Coordinates of C-alpha atoms in Angstrom, one line a residue:
Chain A
M1 CA -76.9 19.2 29.5
L2 CA -78.5 21.0 32.4
S3 CA -81.6 22.6 30.9
R4 CA -83.1 23.3 27.5
T5 CA -85.1 26.3 26.1
E6 CA -86.9 26.5 22.8
L7 CA -85.8 29.8 21.3
L8 CA -87.6 29.7 18.0
R9 CA -90.1 27.5 16.2
G10 CA -90.2 29.0 12.8
D11 CA -91.8 27.6 9.7
F12 CA -88.5 26.2 8.7
L13 CA -85.9 26.7 11.5
H14 CA -86.2 25.2 15.0
V15 CA -83.7 26.7 17.4
F16 CA -82.8 25.6 21.0
R17 CA -80.5 27.0 23.7
D18 CA -79.1 24.4 26.2
Q19 CA -77.4 25.2 29.4
V20 CA -74.4 22.8 29.5
R21 CA -71.6 21.8 32.0
L22 CA -68.1 22.1 30.5
P23 CA -65.2 19.7 31.2
D24 CA -63.8 22.2 33.8
G25 CA -67.1 22.3 35.7
A26 CA -68.2 25.8 34.5
T27 CA -71.5 26.2 32.8
A28 CA -72.1 27.6 29.3
Q29 CA -74.8 28.0 26.7
R30 CA -75.1 26.3 23.3
E31 CA -77.5 27.6 20.7
Y32 CA -78.3 25.3 17.7
V33 CA -80.7 24.5 14.9
V34 CA -82.5 21.2 15.2
H35 CA -82.7 19.5 11.8
P36 CA -84.2 16.2 10.8
G37 CA -81.2 15.2 8.6
A38 CA -80.9 15.0 4.9
V39 CA -79.7 12.9 2.0
M40 CA -77.6 13.8 -1.0
V41 CA -77.4 11.8 -4.2
V42 CA -74.5 11.5 -6.7
P43 CA -76.3 10.4 -9.8
L44 CA -74.1 8.6 -12.4
L45 CA -75.4 8.8 -16.0
S46 CA -72.3 6.8 -17.3
V47 CA -68.9 5.8 -16.0
S48 CA -65.8 5.1 -18.1
D49 CA -62.1 4.9 -17.3
R50 CA -61.7 7.3 -14.3
A51 CA -64.4 9.7 -15.5
A52 CA -68.2 9.9 -15.1
Q53 CA -71.1 11.9 -16.5
I54 CA -73.2 13.1 -13.5
V55 CA -76.5 14.9 -12.8
L56 CA -76.3 18.3 -11.1
E57 CA -78.7 21.1 -10.2
R58 CA -78.5 24.8 -10.4
Q59 CA -80.6 26.6 -7.9
Y60 CA -80.8 30.2 -6.5
R61 CA -80.0 29.9 -2.8
Y62 CA -81.5 32.9 -0.9
P63 CA -79.3 33.0 2.2
V64 CA -76.1 33.2 0.2
R65 CA -77.7 35.3 -2.5
R66 CA -76.4 33.3 -5.5
T67 CA -77.1 30.5 -7.8
I68 CA -75.5 27.3 -6.4
I69 CA -74.5 24.2 -8.3
E70 CA -75.4 21.1 -6.2
F71 CA -76.0 17.4 -6.2
P72 CA -79.7 16.6 -5.6
A73 CA -80.5 16.6 -1.9
G74 CA -83.4 17.0 0.5
K75 CA -84.6 16.6 4.0
I76 CA -85.7 13.2 5.5
D77 CA -89.4 13.0 6.2
S78 CA -90.3 11.9 9.7
G79 CA -89.6 8.2 10.1
E80 CA -88.4 7.9 6.5
D81 CA -85.7 5.4 5.7
T82 CA -82.7 7.3 4.2
W83 CA -82.4 5.1 1.1
V84 CA -86.1 5.6 0.4
C85 CA -85.6 9.3 0.9
A86 CA -82.6 9.3 -1.5
Q87 CA -84.8 7.6 -4.2
R88 CA -87.7 10.1 -3.5
E89 CA -85.5 13.2 -3.7
L90 CA -83.8 12.0 -6.9
R91 CA -87.1 11.3 -8.5
E92 CA -88.8 14.5 -7.3
E93 CA -86.0 16.9 -8.2
T94 CA -84.6 15.4 -11.4
G95 CA -87.2 12.8 -12.6
Y96 CA -84.5 10.1 -12.6
I97 CA -85.1 6.6 -11.2
A98 CA -82.0 4.5 -10.4
S99 CA -81.7 0.8 -10.5
E100 CA -78.6 0.5 -8.2
W101 CA -77.6 2.5 -5.1
A102 CA -74.6 2.7 -2.8
R103 CA -74.4 4.5 0.6
A104 CA -71.0 6.3 0.6
G105 CA -71.1 7.8 4.1
V106 CA -72.4 10.7 6.2
L107 CA -71.3 14.3 6.6
H108 CA -72.0 17.1 9.1
P109 CA -72.4 20.4 7.3
V110 CA -72.1 22.7 10.4
V111 CA -71.0 21.0 13.6
A112 CA -71.0 24.4 15.5
Y113 CA -74.7 25.2 15.3
S114 CA -76.9 22.5 13.7
T115 CA -77.7 18.9 14.4
E116 CA -78.0 18.3 10.6
F117 CA -76.3 15.3 9.0
I118 CA -76.4 14.4 5.3
E119 CA -76.1 10.8 4.1
V120 CA -74.3 10.6 0.8
W121 CA -75.7 8.1 -1.7
F122 CA -74.5 7.1 -5.2
A123 CA -77.1 6.1 -7.8
R124 CA -76.5 4.4 -11.2
G125 CA -78.6 2.7 -13.8
L126 CA -80.6 5.9 -14.3
S127 CA -83.8 6.1 -16.4
A128 CA -85.4 9.5 -17.0
G129 CA -89.0 10.3 -15.9
E130 CA -91.1 13.3 -14.7
R131 CA -90.0 15.7 -12.0
Q132 CA -92.3 16.6 -9.1
L133 CA -90.9 19.7 -7.6
D134 CA -92.3 21.0 -4.3
A135 CA -94.3 24.2 -4.5
G136 CA -91.9 27.2 -4.6
E137 CA -89.0 25.0 -5.7
F138 CA -87.2 26.3 -8.8
L139 CA -84.1 24.4 -10.0
D140 CA -82.4 23.5 -13.3
V141 CA -81.2 20.0 -13.8
F142 CA -78.2 19.5 -16.1
S143 CA -75.4 17.0 -16.7
A144 CA -71.7 17.5 -16.5
S145 CA -68.5 15.4 -16.5
S146 CA -66.6 14.6 -13.3
E147 CA -63.6 16.5 -14.8
Q148 CA -65.9 19.6 -15.1
L149 CA -67.1 19.2 -11.6
M150 CA -63.5 18.9 -10.2
D151 CA -62.6 22.0 -12.2
W152 CA -65.5 23.9 -10.8
C153 CA -64.5 22.9 -7.3
R154 CA -61.0 24.2 -8.0
T155 CA -62.1 27.6 -9.5
G156 CA -64.9 28.4 -7.1
E157 CA -67.7 27.8 -9.5
V158 CA -68.8 25.1 -7.0
T159 CA -68.7 26.2 -3.3
D160 CA -71.5 24.1 -1.8
A161 CA -69.7 22.0 0.9
K162 CA -71.9 18.8 0.5
T163 CA -71.4 18.9 -3.3
M164 CA -67.6 19.2 -2.8
V165 CA -67.7 16.2 -0.4
G166 CA -69.6 14.4 -3.2
A167 CA -66.7 15.3 -5.5
L168 CA -64.2 13.9 -3.0
W169 CA -66.1 10.6 -2.9
L170 CA -66.5 10.6 -6.7
Q171 CA -62.9 11.3 -7.4
N172 CA -61.6 8.6 -5.0
W173 CA -64.2 6.0 -6.2
L174 CA -63.4 6.7 -9.9
H175 CA -59.7 6.2 -9.1
G176 CA -60.3 2.9 -7.3
A177 CA -59.1 4.3 -4.0
W178 CA -62.5 4.1 -2.2
A179 CA -65.1 1.3 -2.7
L180 CA -68.8 1.5 -2.9
D181 CA -71.2 -1.4 -2.0
W182 CA -74.0 -1.4 -4.6
R183 CA -77.5 -2.7 -4.0
A184 CA -80.2 -3.2 -6.6
V185 CA -83.6 -1.7 -6.1
Q186 CA -86.1 -4.6 -6.1
S187 CA -89.3 -2.7 -7.2
E188 CA -89.4 0.6 -9.0
G189 CA -89.6 3.5 -6.4
G190 CA -89.6 1.2 -3.4
G191 CA -86.9 -0.2 -1.1
A192 CA -85.0 -3.5 -1.4
Chain B
M1 CA -86.9 40.6 -0.9
L2 CA -90.1 42.2 0.1
S3 CA -89.7 42.5 3.9
R4 CA -87.5 41.3 6.7
T5 CA -88.2 40.2 10.3
E6 CA -85.6 39.5 13.0
L7 CA -86.8 36.2 14.5
L8 CA -84.0 35.6 17.0
R9 CA -81.1 37.5 18.4
G10 CA -79.4 34.9 20.6
D11 CA -76.0 35.0 22.2
F12 CA -74.7 33.1 19.2
L13 CA -77.4 32.7 16.6
H14 CA -79.0 35.5 14.7
V15 CA -82.0 34.4 12.7
F16 CA -84.1 36.3 10.1
R17 CA -87.2 35.6 8.1
D18 CA -87.6 37.4 4.8
Q19 CA -90.7 37.6 2.7
V20 CA -89.5 37.0 -0.9
R21 CA -90.9 37.1 -4.4
L22 CA -90.5 33.8 -6.4
P23 CA -89.7 33.6 -10.1
D24 CA -93.4 32.7 -10.8
G25 CA -94.6 35.9 -9.0
A26 CA -95.8 34.1 -5.8
T27 CA -94.5 35.1 -2.4
A28 CA -92.7 32.8 0.1
Q29 CA -90.7 33.0 3.3
R30 CA -87.1 32.3 3.8
E31 CA -85.7 31.7 7.3
Y32 CA -81.9 31.8 7.8
V33 CA -79.0 32.3 10.2
V34 CA -76.9 35.4 9.6
H35 CA -73.2 34.5 10.1
P36 CA -70.1 36.8 9.8
G37 CA -68.2 34.2 7.8
A38 CA -65.2 32.0 8.9
V39 CA -61.8 30.8 7.9
M40 CA -60.4 27.3 8.0
V41 CA -56.7 26.5 7.9
V42 CA -55.0 23.4 6.5
P43 CA -51.6 23.5 8.4
L44 CA -48.8 21.6 6.7
L45 CA -46.0 20.4 9.1
S46 CA -44.1 18.7 6.2
V47 CA -44.7 17.7 2.6
S48 CA -43.0 14.9 0.7
D49 CA -43.8 13.0 -2.5
R50 CA -47.7 13.2 -2.6
A51 CA -48.1 13.1 1.2
A52 CA -48.1 15.6 4.0
Q53 CA -48.1 15.7 7.7
I54 CA -50.9 18.0 8.9
V55 CA -52.3 19.6 12.1
L56 CA -55.8 18.6 13.2
E57 CA -58.1 19.2 16.2
R58 CA -60.4 16.9 18.1
Q59 CA -63.3 18.8 19.7
Y60 CA -66.6 17.8 21.3
R61 CA -69.3 19.4 19.2
Y62 CA -72.5 19.7 21.2
P63 CA -75.1 20.0 18.4
V64 CA -74.1 16.7 16.9
R65 CA -73.2 15.1 20.3
R66 CA -69.9 13.7 19.3
T67 CA -66.2 14.4 19.1
I68 CA -65.3 15.8 15.7
I69 CA -62.0 15.8 13.9
E70 CA -61.5 19.2 12.2
F71 CA -59.0 21.5 10.7
P72 CA -58.5 24.7 12.8
A73 CA -61.2 27.2 12.0
G74 CA -63.0 30.2 13.5
K75 CA -65.3 33.1 12.9
I76 CA -64.1 36.4 11.3
D77 CA -64.1 39.3 13.7
S78 CA -66.0 42.4 12.5
G79 CA -63.9 44.1 9.8
E80 CA -61.1 41.6 10.1
D81 CA -59.1 40.6 6.9
T82 CA -59.6 36.9 6.3
W83 CA -55.8 36.2 6.0
V84 CA -55.3 38.0 9.4
C85 CA -58.1 35.9 10.8
A86 CA -56.6 32.7 9.4
Q87 CA -53.3 33.6 11.2
R88 CA -55.0 34.5 14.4
E89 CA -57.2 31.3 14.5
L90 CA -54.2 29.0 13.8
R91 CA -52.1 30.7 16.5
E92 CA -54.9 30.8 19.1
E93 CA -56.2 27.2 18.6
T94 CA -52.9 25.4 17.9
G95 CA -50.1 27.7 18.9
Y96 CA -48.5 27.5 15.4
I97 CA -47.2 30.4 13.4
A98 CA -46.8 29.9 9.7
S99 CA -44.3 31.7 7.4
E100 CA -46.2 31.1 4.1
W101 CA -49.9 31.1 3.3
A102 CA -52.1 30.3 0.3
R103 CA -55.8 31.0 -0.1
A104 CA -57.4 27.9 -1.7
G105 CA -61.0 29.0 -2.1
V106 CA -64.3 29.4 -0.4
L107 CA -67.1 27.1 0.6
H108 CA -70.7 27.5 1.8
P109 CA -71.5 24.9 4.5
V110 CA -75.3 25.2 4.4
V111 CA -76.8 27.1 1.5
A112 CA -80.3 26.4 2.6
Y113 CA -80.4 28.2 5.9
S114 CA -77.2 30.2 6.7
T115 CA -75.3 33.1 5.1
E116 CA -72.0 31.4 6.4
F117 CA -69.0 31.1 4.1
I118 CA -65.7 29.6 5.0
E119 CA -62.4 30.7 3.3
V120 CA -60.0 27.8 3.0
W121 CA -56.3 28.7 3.6
F122 CA -53.2 26.5 3.5
A123 CA -50.3 27.3 5.9
R124 CA -46.7 26.0 5.8
G125 CA -43.4 26.9 7.4
L126 CA -44.9 26.2 10.9
S127 CA -43.2 27.1 14.2
A128 CA -44.7 26.0 17.4
G129 CA -45.8 28.4 20.1
E130 CA -48.4 28.9 22.9
R131 CA -52.1 28.3 22.4
Q132 CA -54.6 31.0 23.5
L133 CA -58.0 29.3 23.7
D134 CA -61.1 31.2 24.2
A135 CA -62.9 30.8 27.5
G136 CA -65.0 27.6 27.4
E137 CA -63.0 26.3 24.4
F138 CA -61.7 22.7 24.8
L139 CA -59.9 21.0 22.0
D140 CA -57.0 18.6 21.4
V141 CA -54.4 19.4 18.8
F142 CA -52.7 16.5 17.0
S143 CA -50.9 15.7 13.8
A144 CA -51.7 13.1 11.2
S145 CA -50.6 12.1 7.7
S146 CA -52.7 13.0 4.7
E147 CA -53.2 9.3 4.0
Q148 CA -54.7 8.9 7.5
L149 CA -57.0 11.9 6.9
M150 CA -58.2 10.4 3.6
D151 CA -58.8 7.1 5.2
W152 CA -60.8 8.7 8.0
C153 CA -62.9 10.5 5.3
R154 CA -63.6 7.2 3.7
T155 CA -64.4 5.3 6.9
G156 CA -66.6 8.0 8.5
E157 CA -64.1 8.9 11.3
V158 CA -64.1 12.3 9.7
T159 CA -67.6 13.7 8.9
D160 CA -67.1 17.4 9.2
A161 CA -67.9 18.9 5.8
K162 CA -65.4 21.7 5.8
T163 CA -62.6 19.3 6.8
M164 CA -63.6 17.0 4.0
V165 CA -63.4 19.9 1.6
G166 CA -59.9 20.6 3.0
A167 CA -59.1 17.0 2.3
L168 CA -60.3 17.4 -1.3
W169 CA -58.0 20.5 -1.7
L170 CA -55.1 18.7 0.0
Q171 CA -55.4 15.6 -2.2
N172 CA -55.5 17.5 -5.4
W173 CA -52.7 19.9 -4.5
L174 CA -50.5 17.0 -3.3
H175 CA -51.1 15.2 -6.7
G176 CA -50.3 18.3 -8.7
A177 CA -53.8 18.7 -10.1
W178 CA -54.6 22.0 -8.2
A179 CA -52.2 24.8 -7.7
L180 CA -51.8 27.1 -4.6
D181 CA -50.4 30.6 -4.8
W182 CA -48.1 31.0 -1.7
R183 CA -47.4 34.3 -0.1
A184 CA -44.9 35.0 2.7
V185 CA -45.8 36.7 5.9
Q186 CA -43.6 39.8 6.3
S187 CA -43.7 40.2 10.1
E188 CA -44.4 37.5 12.6
G189 CA -48.1 37.4 13.5
G190 CA -49.0 40.3 11.2
G191 CA -50.2 40.6 7.6
A192 CA -48.1 41.0 4.5

């Protein structure tokens, strides 16, 4: 990196342009969105022989002009632990509190023009409670089977990349190919 | 949508802010990147009993400050057919020409703040040729097994969301759960 210019400080999007040195010595520009990072939760209502009942959301997403089926997800608050964020987002968006959590991994939704990463968490031992949506947030919470989710990924009913990555994790975990390391929540709503 | 403001016309990023009406009648703002759309190619060198040898790229991605393993992908040129784009990107980035193609589906990498969609194509019947990288494009092309790709998705060596969606498609196609509809290219480098 040779120099940096702030191109845009919007209410939501924060964009920079950096002057960079390439491997061949030439200079080039890189424009990208700076994002605090996010978490996504795969909430398991029940699990039986290679299938699960999961919690999903249906939400109108303005940039793509359509209603999108997604796993619960949200941005990390400044300084917030990602596990605490996962618990907060699940509770706020769906009302559910989970007794056990496992961190599956991390994904980068758009490596070409955003710093965003999304940590993928699994949650089980769910108990229902009250949602606390942000102002201006409108979303439907519903449950579906893992088979239904896979079918929606195949047919194009589900197109959200993070949710499809959640489906990849869910499928491989349910089939015993990928392992999850579960940890119990010590106090309701708090960390370990 | 009530009104639209162009916030940024960068060399790469094009950002708008729209004033929108919410379901409850309130107004809100939506900031998002306008993107022409892209294609990703899952190139199959060989396929045998539930496993495949595939072509991947390793490329330093500035926004996330790391070298990312990805399937070949690129933006759609204005007015370009997505199948033609898939053939062009595969040839330019890897040198490969494929005799058969199948469109798997579409994904949205970041529904919260970009209009971007990525069409997912599979390619087989590969013959090697010369790469034609864009100026300032530096990437390594290599081959790996589908088992290796799945392992990298599990361990976090692969974190690129579109590539993980490609892995989801590849896994389910190889196991016979999801079908692909193959079409032959009629003339080398052109459309059907």
